[in-house]
Amino acid sequence: MKSIIIASTSTVHGSGSLEYLLDELKVHFKSADEILFIPYARPGGITHDEYTAKVAEPFKKIGKTVRGIHAFDDPKKAILEAKGIFTGGGNTFVLVNQLYKKDVLSSIKEAVNNGTPYLGTSAGSNICGLTMNTTNDMPIVYPPSFKTLGLVPFNINPHYLDPNPNSTHMGETRETRIKEFHAFNTQPVIGLREGSWIEVNGENVTLKGNLEARIFEYGKAPYEIPTNSDLKFLM
Amino acid sequence: MKSIIIASTSTVHGSGSLEYLLDELKVHFKSADEILFIPYARPGGITHDEYTAKVAEPFKKIGKTVRGIHAFDDPKKAILEAKGIFTGGGNTFVLVNQLYKKDVLSSIKEAVNNGTPYLGTSAGSNICGLTMNTTNDMPIVYPPSFKTLGLVPFNINPHYLDPNPNSTHMGETRETRIKEFHAFNTQPVIGLREGSWIEVNGENVTLKGNLEARIFEYGKAPYEIPTNSDLKFLM
């Protein structure tokens, strides 16, 4: 049974890394003593080792060890044998580029479809959608494709940010960007605010956390849905 | 002699489209009665016709007509015969994708190197740099490459935005994003604030407008340069 947490962010303001999610993660990863970590998104350009060490800290609090995929000779095998998988945030272009280079997208999909619990935050959540076309990241490298895992049949926009009514900046708002996305693409987009996540349990797909999410469907005005909403209507 | 204006934005807050640049544009386009407009970036997904009509308004104030490149049977010929070229803002991925589809990047480069005055704003400025890797736009389509015109030997970050010290949002600041760019690329990046532009006149490359620009060089701490700075030190 598929078991996935697709989180907007690893960290909410004023709290430690993954802290707001730890109670959930205890349950989510109950059958895993060790988590396979995919550090490819390299936030701020840090190394895979540095990133893995950083992520090990919050997991230690719930009694889990963390091992980075870069420490394995055979990354595909590491994925298929993992008891739990976490892909962290950073730059989605860097992440997707490396996932293609290592040719592991299909392995992750296979493992998750076979029931390996998966956690994604930010860039690691973007890749759960059909494509990475709704990332907020800067395109600092050119990946072979924007196609991603398609674990859910829509796209994710993590760190969703409401327009600032006082801004004098002329750059596009997030809502304008997603509207532009729908001039060229038809799949729905979920704007996930920081502190929200999507929980996939088998056939059930539910919005979690304290906040509403903003839904962008092709040809419709965007609208809000409350937490605990069933997202099956988008599927 | 090369004659290029690379502007951060078409519009500064509280003023009409191109208004802050019109005095410059009168001089820049003095030998052109008609401007060839490249509307491919399609802001908000508007049509090429709509975008061209919108851009014609400010140019009318300085006695210029505007014709969209989509109205020509042979876009390459239109570029090479143009008296002046303007590429407007919108989505850089959409713009670059269409420039590759129409195979006109080399024509624009040839025209500009032969002295045709060029104006770019926002996405139309991004393409003046070596690559589009430092755009702020959402990757809503997948272009064949991120390589752009290389009219200047650095990258542009238009709509440059200083970090907001009061923000509780955990998404990356612009400065963090450009730092990440330098984990994978070595060319300098110019953070151009709204109201700033770069003027290229033959071999002279100068920062213009009222504001400072922020310079990001590989392996150095970012720093500010005042307006009217000669940018040849980056070349």
CSV table of C-alpha atoms in Angstrom, one decimal:
chain,number,residue,atom,x,y,z
A,1,MET,CA,0.0,0.0,0.0
A,2,LYS,CA,1.4,3.4,-1.0
A,3,SER,CA,2.4,5.5,2.0
A,4,ILE,CA,3.7,9.0,1.1
A,5,ILE,CA,4.1,12.3,2.9
A,6,ILE,CA,4.5,15.3,0.5
A,7,ALA,CA,5.4,18.3,2.6
A,8,SER,CA,5.6,21.9,1.6
A,9,THR,CA,8.8,22.5,3.6
A,10,SER,CA,11.2,20.7,6.0
A,11,THR,CA,11.1,23.6,8.4
A,12,VAL,CA,8.4,26.0,9.6
A,13,HIS,CA,9.5,29.4,10.9
A,14,GLY,CA,10.7,29.4,14.5
A,15,SER,CA,11.1,25.7,14.8
A,16,GLY,CA,13.8,23.1,14.1
A,17,SER,CA,14.2,21.0,11.0
A,18,LEU,CA,11.3,18.6,10.6
A,19,GLU,CA,10.2,19.3,14.1
A,20,TYR,CA,6.6,20.0,13.2
A,21,LEU,CA,6.4,16.6,11.4
A,22,LEU,CA,8.2,14.4,13.9
A,23,ASP,CA,5.0,12.9,15.5
A,24,GLU,CA,3.8,12.0,12.0
A,25,LEU,CA,7.1,10.6,10.9
A,26,LYS,CA,7.2,8.2,13.9
A,27,VAL,CA,4.1,6.6,12.6
A,28,HIS,CA,5.0,6.9,8.9
A,29,PHE,CA,8.4,5.3,9.3
A,30,LYS,CA,7.4,2.8,12.1
A,31,SER,CA,8.7,-0.2,10.2
A,32,ALA,CA,12.1,1.5,9.4
A,33,ASP,CA,15.0,1.8,11.7
A,34,GLU,CA,17.1,3.3,9.0
A,35,ILE,CA,16.0,5.9,6.5
A,36,LEU,CA,17.6,6.1,3.0
A,37,PHE,CA,18.2,9.8,2.4
A,38,ILE,CA,18.4,11.3,-1.1
A,39,PRO,CA,20.5,14.5,-0.6
A,40,TYR,CA,20.8,15.4,-4.3
A,41,ALA,CA,19.0,18.7,-4.1
A,42,ARG,CA,22.0,20.1,-2.1
A,43,PRO,CA,20.5,23.3,-0.6
A,44,GLY,CA,23.0,26.2,-0.8
A,45,GLY,CA,25.3,23.9,-2.7
A,46,ILE,CA,26.3,21.9,0.5
A,47,THR,CA,27.8,18.4,0.0
A,48,HIS,CA,25.9,15.2,0.1
A,49,ASP,CA,27.7,14.2,3.4
A,50,GLU,CA,27.0,17.6,5.0
A,51,TYR,CA,23.3,17.4,4.1
A,52,THR,CA,22.9,13.8,5.3
A,53,ALA,CA,24.6,14.7,8.6
A,54,LYS,CA,22.2,17.6,9.0
A,55,VAL,CA,19.1,15.5,8.3
A,56,ALA,CA,20.3,12.7,10.7
A,57,GLU,CA,19.8,15.1,13.7
A,58,PRO,CA,16.0,15.3,13.7
A,59,PHE,CA,15.6,11.7,12.9
A,60,LYS,CA,17.8,10.7,15.8
A,61,LYS,CA,15.1,12.3,18.1
A,62,ILE,CA,12.7,9.5,16.9
A,63,GLY,CA,15.2,6.8,17.1
A,64,LYS,CA,16.1,6.5,13.4
A,65,THR,CA,19.4,6.4,11.7
A,66,VAL,CA,19.9,8.0,8.3
A,67,ARG,CA,22.1,6.9,5.4
A,68,GLY,CA,22.7,8.9,2.3
A,69,ILE,CA,22.2,7.2,-1.1
A,70,HIS,CA,25.6,8.5,-2.2
A,71,ALA,CA,27.2,6.1,0.3
A,72,PHE,CA,25.9,3.1,-1.6
A,73,ASP,CA,27.7,1.5,-4.6
A,74,ASP,CA,24.4,0.6,-6.2
A,75,PRO,CA,21.8,3.4,-5.7
A,76,LYS,CA,19.0,1.4,-7.4
A,77,LYS,CA,19.5,-1.5,-5.1
A,78,ALA,CA,19.7,0.8,-2.1
A,79,ILE,CA,16.3,2.3,-3.1
A,80,LEU,CA,14.6,-1.1,-3.7
A,81,GLU,CA,15.9,-2.5,-0.4
A,82,ALA,CA,15.2,0.6,1.7
A,83,LYS,CA,12.7,0.4,4.6
A,84,GLY,CA,11.9,4.2,4.2
A,85,ILE,CA,13.0,6.9,1.8
A,86,PHE,CA,13.3,10.7,2.4
A,87,THR,CA,14.2,13.2,-0.4
A,88,GLY,CA,15.1,16.5,1.1
A,89,GLY,CA,14.7,20.0,-0.3
A,90,GLY,CA,17.1,22.3,-2.1
A,91,ASN,CA,17.2,23.0,-5.8
A,92,THR,CA,14.7,20.9,-7.8
A,93,PHE,CA,16.7,21.3,-11.0
A,94,VAL,CA,19.8,19.9,-9.3
A,95,LEU,CA,17.8,17.1,-7.7
A,96,VAL,CA,16.0,16.0,-10.9
A,97,ASN,CA,19.2,16.2,-13.0
A,98,GLN,CA,21.0,13.9,-10.5
A,99,LEU,CA,18.0,11.5,-10.4
A,100,TYR,CA,18.2,11.2,-14.2
A,101,LYS,CA,22.0,10.8,-14.1
A,102,LYS,CA,21.8,8.0,-11.6
A,103,ASP,CA,18.7,6.6,-13.5
A,104,VAL,CA,16.8,6.0,-10.2
A,105,LEU,CA,13.4,7.6,-10.9
A,106,SER,CA,11.8,4.3,-11.9
A,107,SER,CA,13.4,2.6,-8.9
A,108,ILE,CA,11.9,5.1,-6.5
A,109,LYS,CA,8.5,4.8,-8.2
A,110,GLU,CA,8.7,1.0,-7.9
A,111,ALA,CA,9.7,1.1,-4.2
A,112,VAL,CA,6.9,3.5,-3.4
A,113,ASN,CA,4.3,1.5,-5.3
A,114,ASN,CA,5.5,-1.6,-3.4
A,115,GLY,CA,4.7,0.2,-0.1
A,116,THR,CA,8.1,1.7,1.0
A,117,PRO,CA,7.1,4.8,3.0
A,118,TYR,CA,8.3,7.9,1.3
A,119,LEU,CA,8.8,11.5,2.6
A,120,GLY,CA,9.4,14.5,0.4
A,121,THR,CA,10.0,18.1,1.5
A,122,SER,CA,10.1,21.0,-0.9
A,123,ALA,CA,12.1,19.8,-3.9
A,124,GLY,CA,11.6,16.2,-2.7
A,125,SER,CA,7.8,16.9,-2.9
A,126,ASN,CA,7.9,18.6,-6.3
A,127,ILE,CA,9.2,15.3,-7.8
A,128,CYS,CA,6.1,13.5,-6.5
A,129,GLY,CA,4.0,15.4,-9.0
A,130,LEU,CA,3.6,14.7,-12.7
A,131,THR,CA,6.3,17.2,-13.6
A,132,MET,CA,8.6,19.7,-12.0
A,133,ASN,CA,7.2,22.6,-14.0
A,134,THR,CA,5.7,24.2,-10.9
A,135,THR,CA,8.9,24.4,-8.8
A,136,ASN,CA,9.9,27.8,-7.4
A,137,ASP,CA,13.6,27.2,-7.9
A,138,MET,CA,16.1,28.9,-10.0
A,139,PRO,CA,17.1,26.7,-13.1
A,140,ILE,CA,20.8,26.6,-12.2
A,141,VAL,CA,21.4,23.3,-14.1
A,142,TYR,CA,19.6,21.9,-17.2
A,143,PRO,CA,18.1,18.5,-16.4
A,144,PRO,CA,17.3,16.0,-19.3
A,145,SER,CA,13.6,16.3,-18.7
A,146,PHE,CA,11.1,18.0,-16.4
A,147,LYS,CA,9.1,14.8,-16.0
A,148,THR,CA,9.1,13.5,-12.4
A,149,LEU,CA,7.6,10.6,-10.4
A,150,GLY,CA,3.9,11.1,-11.0
A,151,LEU,CA,3.1,9.5,-7.6
A,152,VAL,CA,0.1,11.8,-7.6
A,153,PRO,CA,-1.8,12.9,-10.7
A,154,PHE,CA,-1.2,16.6,-10.3
A,155,ASN,CA,1.6,19.1,-9.7
A,156,ILE,CA,2.9,20.4,-6.4
A,157,ASN,CA,3.8,24.1,-5.7
A,158,PRO,CA,5.6,23.9,-2.4
A,159,HIS,CA,6.2,27.0,-0.1
A,160,TYR,CA,3.0,28.4,-1.6
A,161,LEU,CA,3.1,32.2,-0.9
A,162,ASP,CA,0.0,34.5,-1.0
A,163,PRO,CA,0.5,37.8,-2.8
A,164,ASN,CA,1.7,40.6,-0.6
A,165,PRO,CA,-0.8,43.4,-1.0
A,166,ASN,CA,1.8,46.0,0.0
A,167,SER,CA,4.5,44.9,-2.5
A,168,THR,CA,5.7,47.5,-5.0
A,169,HIS,CA,7.8,44.8,-6.7
A,170,MET,CA,6.8,44.2,-10.4
A,171,GLY,CA,7.9,40.5,-10.5
A,172,GLU,CA,5.1,38.0,-10.9
A,173,THR,CA,3.2,36.7,-7.9
A,174,ARG,CA,3.0,32.9,-7.4
A,175,GLU,CA,-0.6,32.9,-8.5
A,176,THR,CA,0.3,34.7,-11.8
A,177,ARG,CA,3.1,32.1,-12.4
A,178,ILE,CA,0.7,29.2,-11.9
A,179,LYS,CA,-1.9,30.9,-14.2
A,180,GLU,CA,0.9,31.1,-16.8
A,181,PHE,CA,1.6,27.4,-16.3
A,182,HIS,CA,-2.0,26.7,-17.2
A,183,ALA,CA,-1.6,28.6,-20.5
A,184,PHE,CA,0.7,25.7,-21.5
A,185,ASN,CA,-0.4,22.7,-19.3
A,186,THR,CA,-3.7,21.2,-18.1
A,187,GLN,CA,-2.9,19.2,-14.9
A,188,PRO,CA,-4.1,20.6,-11.5
A,189,VAL,CA,-1.6,22.3,-9.2
A,190,ILE,CA,-1.8,22.3,-5.4
A,191,GLY,CA,-0.3,25.3,-3.7
A,192,LEU,CA,0.9,23.9,-0.4
A,193,ARG,CA,1.6,26.5,2.3
A,194,GLU,CA,4.5,26.0,4.7
A,195,GLY,CA,3.2,23.7,7.4
A,196,SER,CA,0.9,21.7,5.1
A,197,TRP,CA,1.4,18.3,3.7
A,198,ILE,CA,-0.4,15.7,1.5
A,199,GLU,CA,-0.7,12.3,3.0
A,200,VAL,CA,-1.2,9.4,0.6
A,201,ASN,CA,-2.4,6.1,2.2
A,202,GLY,CA,-3.2,3.5,-0.5
A,203,GLU,CA,-6.0,5.1,-2.5
A,204,ASN,CA,-6.6,7.9,0.0
A,205,VAL,CA,-5.0,11.3,-0.6
A,206,THR,CA,-5.6,13.9,2.1
A,207,LEU,CA,-4.5,17.5,2.9
A,208,LYS,CA,-2.9,17.7,6.3
A,209,GLY,CA,-1.5,20.4,8.7
A,210,ASN,CA,-3.3,23.5,10.1
A,211,LEU,CA,-3.7,25.5,6.9
A,212,GLU,CA,-5.8,25.6,3.8
A,213,ALA,CA,-4.3,24.8,0.4
A,214,ARG,CA,-4.9,26.7,-2.8
A,215,ILE,CA,-6.1,24.7,-5.8
A,216,PHE,CA,-5.4,25.7,-9.4
A,217,GLU,CA,-7.4,23.8,-11.9
A,218,TYR,CA,-7.1,24.4,-15.7
A,219,GLY,CA,-9.8,26.8,-16.9
A,220,LYS,CA,-11.1,27.6,-13.3
A,221,ALA,CA,-10.6,30.4,-10.8
A,222,PRO,CA,-8.2,29.2,-8.1
A,223,TYR,CA,-9.9,28.3,-4.8
A,224,GLU,CA,-9.1,27.2,-1.2
A,225,ILE,CA,-9.8,23.8,0.4
A,226,PRO,CA,-9.7,23.2,4.2
A,227,THR,CA,-7.3,20.9,5.9
A,228,ASN,CA,-8.3,17.2,6.0
A,229,SER,CA,-9.9,17.6,2.6
A,230,ASP,CA,-10.0,14.4,0.5
A,231,LEU,CA,-8.0,15.2,-2.7
A,232,LYS,CA,-9.5,12.4,-4.7
A,233,PHE,CA,-11.7,14.8,-6.7
A,234,LEU,CA,-8.5,16.0,-8.4
A,235,MET,CA,-7.6,12.5,-9.6
B,1,MET,CA,28.6,49.3,-33.2
B,2,LYS,CA,26.6,47.3,-30.7
B,3,SER,CA,23.8,49.3,-29.1
B,4,ILE,CA,21.9,47.4,-26.4
B,5,ILE,CA,19.6,48.3,-23.4
B,6,ILE,CA,19.2,45.5,-20.9
B,7,ALA,CA,16.5,46.6,-18.5
B,8,SER,CA,15.5,44.9,-15.2
B,9,THR,CA,11.8,45.6,-15.8
B,10,SER,CA,9.4,47.2,-18.4
B,11,THR,CA,7.5,49.0,-15.6
B,12,VAL,CA,8.5,50.6,-12.4
B,13,HIS,CA,5.9,50.8,-9.6
B,14,GLY,CA,3.4,53.7,-10.0
B,15,SER,CA,4.3,54.5,-13.6
B,16,GLY,CA,3.1,53.4,-17.0
B,17,SER,CA,4.7,50.7,-19.2
B,18,LEU,CA,8.3,51.7,-20.3
B,19,GLU,CA,7.6,55.3,-19.1
B,20,TYR,CA,10.8,55.6,-17.0
B,21,LEU,CA,12.8,54.6,-20.2
B,22,LEU,CA,11.1,56.6,-22.9
B,23,ASP,CA,13.7,59.5,-23.0
B,24,GLU,CA,16.4,56.9,-23.4
B,25,LEU,CA,14.5,55.0,-26.0
B,26,LYS,CA,14.0,58.1,-28.1
B,27,VAL,CA,17.8,58.3,-28.5
B,28,HIS,CA,18.4,54.5,-28.6
B,29,PHE,CA,15.9,54.0,-31.4
B,30,LYS,CA,16.5,57.3,-33.2
B,31,SER,CA,17.2,55.6,-36.6
B,32,ALA,CA,14.1,53.4,-36.3
B,33,ASP,CA,10.5,54.5,-37.2
B,34,GLU,CA,9.3,50.9,-36.7
B,35,ILE,CA,10.3,48.6,-33.9
B,36,LEU,CA,10.3,44.8,-34.4
B,37,PHE,CA,8.7,43.4,-31.3
B,38,ILE,CA,9.3,39.8,-30.0
B,39,PRO,CA,6.3,38.9,-27.9
B,40,TYR,CA,7.2,35.2,-27.4
B,41,ALA,CA,7.4,35.5,-23.6
B,42,ARG,CA,3.6,36.0,-23.4
B,43,PRO,CA,3.2,37.4,-19.9
B,44,GLY,CA,0.1,35.9,-18.2
B,45,GLY,CA,-0.3,33.7,-21.3
B,46,ILE,CA,-1.7,36.6,-23.4
B,47,THR,CA,-1.6,36.2,-27.2
B,48,HIS,CA,1.2,37.6,-29.4
B,49,ASP,CA,-1.3,40.1,-30.9
B,50,GLU,CA,-2.5,41.3,-27.5
B,51,TYR,CA,1.0,41.7,-26.2
B,52,THR,CA,2.1,43.6,-29.4
B,53,ALA,CA,-0.9,46.0,-29.1
B,54,LYS,CA,0.0,46.7,-25.5
B,55,VAL,CA,3.6,47.5,-26.3
B,56,ALA,CA,2.6,49.7,-29.2
B,57,GLU,CA,1.1,52.2,-26.7
B,58,PRO,CA,4.2,53.6,-25.0
B,59,PHE,CA,6.1,53.6,-28.3
B,60,LYS,CA,3.4,55.7,-29.9
B,61,LYS,CA,4.3,58.4,-27.4
B,62,ILE,CA,7.8,58.7,-29.0
B,63,GLY,CA,6.5,58.4,-32.5
B,64,LYS,CA,7.3,54.8,-33.2
B,65,THR,CA,5.2,52.0,-34.7
B,66,VAL,CA,5.6,48.5,-33.4
B,67,ARG,CA,5.2,45.3,-35.4
B,68,GLY,CA,5.2,41.8,-33.9
B,69,ILE,CA,7.6,39.2,-35.3
B,70,HIS,CA,4.6,36.7,-35.5
B,71,ALA,CA,3.2,38.9,-38.2
B,72,PHE,CA,6.1,38.1,-40.6
B,73,ASP,CA,6.3,35.0,-42.8
B,74,ASP,CA,10.0,34.9,-42.4
B,75,PRO,CA,11.1,35.7,-38.8
B,76,LYS,CA,14.8,35.5,-39.6
B,77,LYS,CA,14.5,38.0,-42.4
B,78,ALA,CA,12.4,40.3,-40.2
B,79,ILE,CA,15.1,40.3,-37.6
B,80,LEU,CA,17.9,41.0,-40.1
B,81,GLU,CA,16.0,43.8,-41.8
B,82,ALA,CA,14.7,45.4,-38.6
B,83,LYS,CA,15.8,49.0,-37.7
B,84,GLY,CA,15.3,48.2,-34.0
B,85,ILE,CA,14.4,45.1,-31.9
B,86,PHE,CA,12.5,44.9,-28.6
B,87,THR,CA,12.1,41.6,-26.7
B,88,GLY,CA,9.5,42.0,-23.9
B,89,GLY,CA,9.2,40.3,-20.6
B,90,GLY,CA,7.0,37.4,-19.5
B,91,ASN,CA,8.2,33.9,-19.0
B,92,THR,CA,11.8,33.2,-20.0
B,93,PHE,CA,11.2,29.5,-20.5
B,94,VAL,CA,8.4,30.2,-22.9
B,95,LEU,CA,10.5,32.9,-24.7
B,96,VAL,CA,13.6,30.8,-25.1
B,97,ASN,CA,11.6,27.7,-26.2
B,98,GLN,CA,10.0,29.8,-29.0
B,99,LEU,CA,13.3,31.4,-30.0
B,100,TYR,CA,14.7,27.9,-30.5
B,101,LYS,CA,11.6,26.6,-32.2
B,102,LYS,CA,11.8,29.5,-34.7
B,103,ASP,CA,15.6,29.1,-34.8
B,104,VAL,CA,16.2,32.9,-34.5
B,105,LEU,CA,18.8,33.2,-31.7
B,106,SER,CA,21.6,33.4,-34.2
B,107,SER,CA,19.7,36.0,-36.3
B,108,ILE,CA,19.2,38.2,-33.3
B,109,LYS,CA,22.9,37.9,-32.4
B,110,GLU,CA,23.9,38.7,-36.0
B,111,ALA,CA,21.6,41.8,-36.2
B,112,VAL,CA,22.8,43.2,-32.8
B,113,ASN,CA,26.4,42.6,-33.6
B,114,ASN,CA,25.8,44.5,-36.9
B,115,GLY,CA,24.5,47.5,-34.9
B,116,THR,CA,20.7,47.0,-34.8
B,117,PRO,CA,19.6,48.7,-31.6
B,118,TYR,CA,18.2,46.1,-29.1
B,119,LEU,CA,16.0,46.6,-26.1
B,120,GLY,CA,15.3,43.8,-23.6
B,121,THR,CA,13.1,44.0,-20.5
B,122,SER,CA,13.0,41.2,-17.9
B,123,ALA,CA,12.9,37.9,-19.8
B,124,GLY,CA,14.1,39.9,-22.9
B,125,SER,CA,17.1,40.9,-20.8
B,126,ASN,CA,17.7,37.4,-19.4
B,127,ILE,CA,18.4,36.2,-22.9
B,128,CYS,CA,21.2,38.8,-23.4
B,129,GLY,CA,23.3,36.9,-20.9
B,130,LEU,CA,25.3,33.7,-21.5
B,131,THR,CA,22.5,31.5,-20.2
B,132,MET,CA,19.0,31.8,-18.8
B,133,ASN,CA,20.1,29.9,-15.6
B,134,THR,CA,19.4,33.0,-13.4
B,135,THR,CA,15.9,33.7,-14.5
B,136,ASN,CA,13.3,34.1,-11.7
B,137,ASP,CA,10.6,32.5,-13.8
B,138,MET,CA,8.6,29.3,-13.3
B,139,PRO,CA,9.8,26.5,-15.7
B,140,ILE,CA,6.3,26.1,-17.3
B,141,VAL,CA,7.7,24.7,-20.5
B,142,TYR,CA,10.9,22.7,-21.3
B,143,PRO,CA,13.2,24.5,-23.8
B,144,PRO,CA,15.8,22.6,-25.9
B,145,SER,CA,18.6,24.4,-24.0
B,146,PHE,CA,19.2,27.1,-21.4
B,147,LYS,CA,21.9,28.8,-23.6
B,148,THR,CA,21.0,32.3,-24.7
B,149,LEU,CA,22.5,35.1,-26.8
B,150,GLY,CA,25.6,35.9,-24.8
B,151,LEU,CA,25.6,39.5,-25.9
B,152,VAL,CA,27.3,40.2,-22.6
B,153,PRO,CA,29.8,37.8,-21.0
B,154,PHE,CA,27.8,37.4,-17.7
B,155,ASN,CA,24.3,36.4,-16.6
B,156,ILE,CA,21.5,38.7,-15.7
B,157,ASN,CA,19.1,38.4,-12.7
B,158,PRO,CA,16.3,40.9,-13.5
B,159,HIS,CA,13.8,42.2,-10.9
B,160,TYR,CA,16.6,41.8,-8.3
B,161,LEU,CA,15.0,41.7,-4.9
B,162,ASP,CA,16.8,42.3,-1.6
B,163,PRO,CA,16.0,39.8,1.3
B,164,ASN,CA,13.1,41.0,3.4
B,165,PRO,CA,14.4,41.0,7.0
B,166,ASN,CA,10.9,40.6,8.4
B,167,SER,CA,10.0,37.5,6.3
B,168,THR,CA,9.0,34.3,8.0
B,169,HIS,CA,8.9,32.5,4.7
B,170,MET,CA,11.3,29.6,4.4
B,171,GLY,CA,11.7,29.7,0.6
B,172,GLU,CA,15.2,30.7,-0.6
B,173,THR,CA,16.1,34.4,-0.9
B,174,ARG,CA,17.3,35.7,-4.3
B,175,GLU,CA,20.9,35.9,-2.9
B,176,THR,CA,20.7,32.2,-1.8
B,177,ARG,CA,19.5,31.2,-5.2
B,178,ILE,CA,22.4,32.9,-7.0
B,179,LYS,CA,24.8,31.5,-4.5
B,180,GLU,CA,23.5,28.0,-5.4
B,181,PHE,CA,23.9,28.9,-9.1
B,182,HIS,CA,27.6,29.4,-8.3
B,183,ALA,CA,27.9,25.9,-6.9
B,184,PHE,CA,27.5,24.7,-10.4
B,185,ASN,CA,28.5,27.6,-12.7
B,186,THR,CA,31.3,30.2,-12.7
B,187,GLN,CA,30.1,33.2,-14.8
B,188,PRO,CA,29.3,36.5,-12.9
B,189,VAL,CA,25.7,37.5,-12.3
B,190,ILE,CA,24.4,41.0,-12.2
B,191,GLY,CA,21.4,41.5,-9.9
B,192,LEU,CA,19.6,44.4,-11.6
B,193,ARG,CA,17.0,46.1,-9.4
B,194,GLU,CA,13.8,47.4,-10.9
B,195,GLY,CA,14.6,50.8,-12.5
B,196,SER,CA,18.2,49.8,-13.4
B,197,TRP,CA,19.5,48.9,-16.9
B,198,ILE,CA,22.7,48.0,-18.5
B,199,GLU,CA,23.7,50.1,-21.6
B,200,VAL,CA,26.0,48.6,-24.2
B,201,ASN,CA,27.6,51.0,-26.6
B,202,GLY,CA,30.2,49.4,-28.7
B,203,GLU,CA,32.8,48.2,-26.2
B,204,ASN,CA,31.3,50.3,-23.3
B,205,VAL,CA,29.1,48.5,-20.8
B,206,THR,CA,27.6,50.7,-18.2
B,207,LEU,CA,25.1,50.4,-15.3
B,208,LYS,CA,22.3,53.0,-15.7
B,209,GLY,CA,19.3,54.2,-13.7
B,210,ASN,CA,19.1,55.5,-10.1
B,211,LEU,CA,20.0,52.4,-8.2
B,212,GLU,CA,23.0,50.3,-7.3
B,213,ALA,CA,23.4,46.8,-8.7
B,214,ARG,CA,24.4,43.7,-6.8
B,215,ILE,CA,27.3,41.8,-8.3
B,216,PHE,CA,27.8,38.0,-7.7
B,217,GLU,CA,31.2,36.7,-8.8
B,218,TYR,CA,32.2,33.1,-8.4
B,219,GLY,CA,34.1,32.5,-5.2
B,220,LYS,CA,33.6,36.1,-3.9
B,221,ALA,CA,31.2,37.7,-1.4
B,222,PRO,CA,28.5,39.6,-3.3
B,223,TYR,CA,28.9,43.4,-3.4
B,224,GLU,CA,27.2,46.6,-4.6
B,225,ILE,CA,28.3,48.9,-7.5
B,226,PRO,CA,27.0,52.4,-7.9
B,227,THR,CA,25.1,53.6,-11.0
B,228,ASN,CA,27.2,54.7,-14.0
B,229,SER,CA,29.8,52.0,-13.1
B,230,ASP,CA,31.7,50.7,-16.0
B,231,LEU,CA,31.1,47.0,-16.1
B,232,LYS,CA,34.1,46.1,-18.3
B,233,PHE,CA,35.9,44.7,-15.2
B,234,LEU,CA,33.5,41.7,-15.4
B,235,MET,CA,34.4,40.9,-19.0
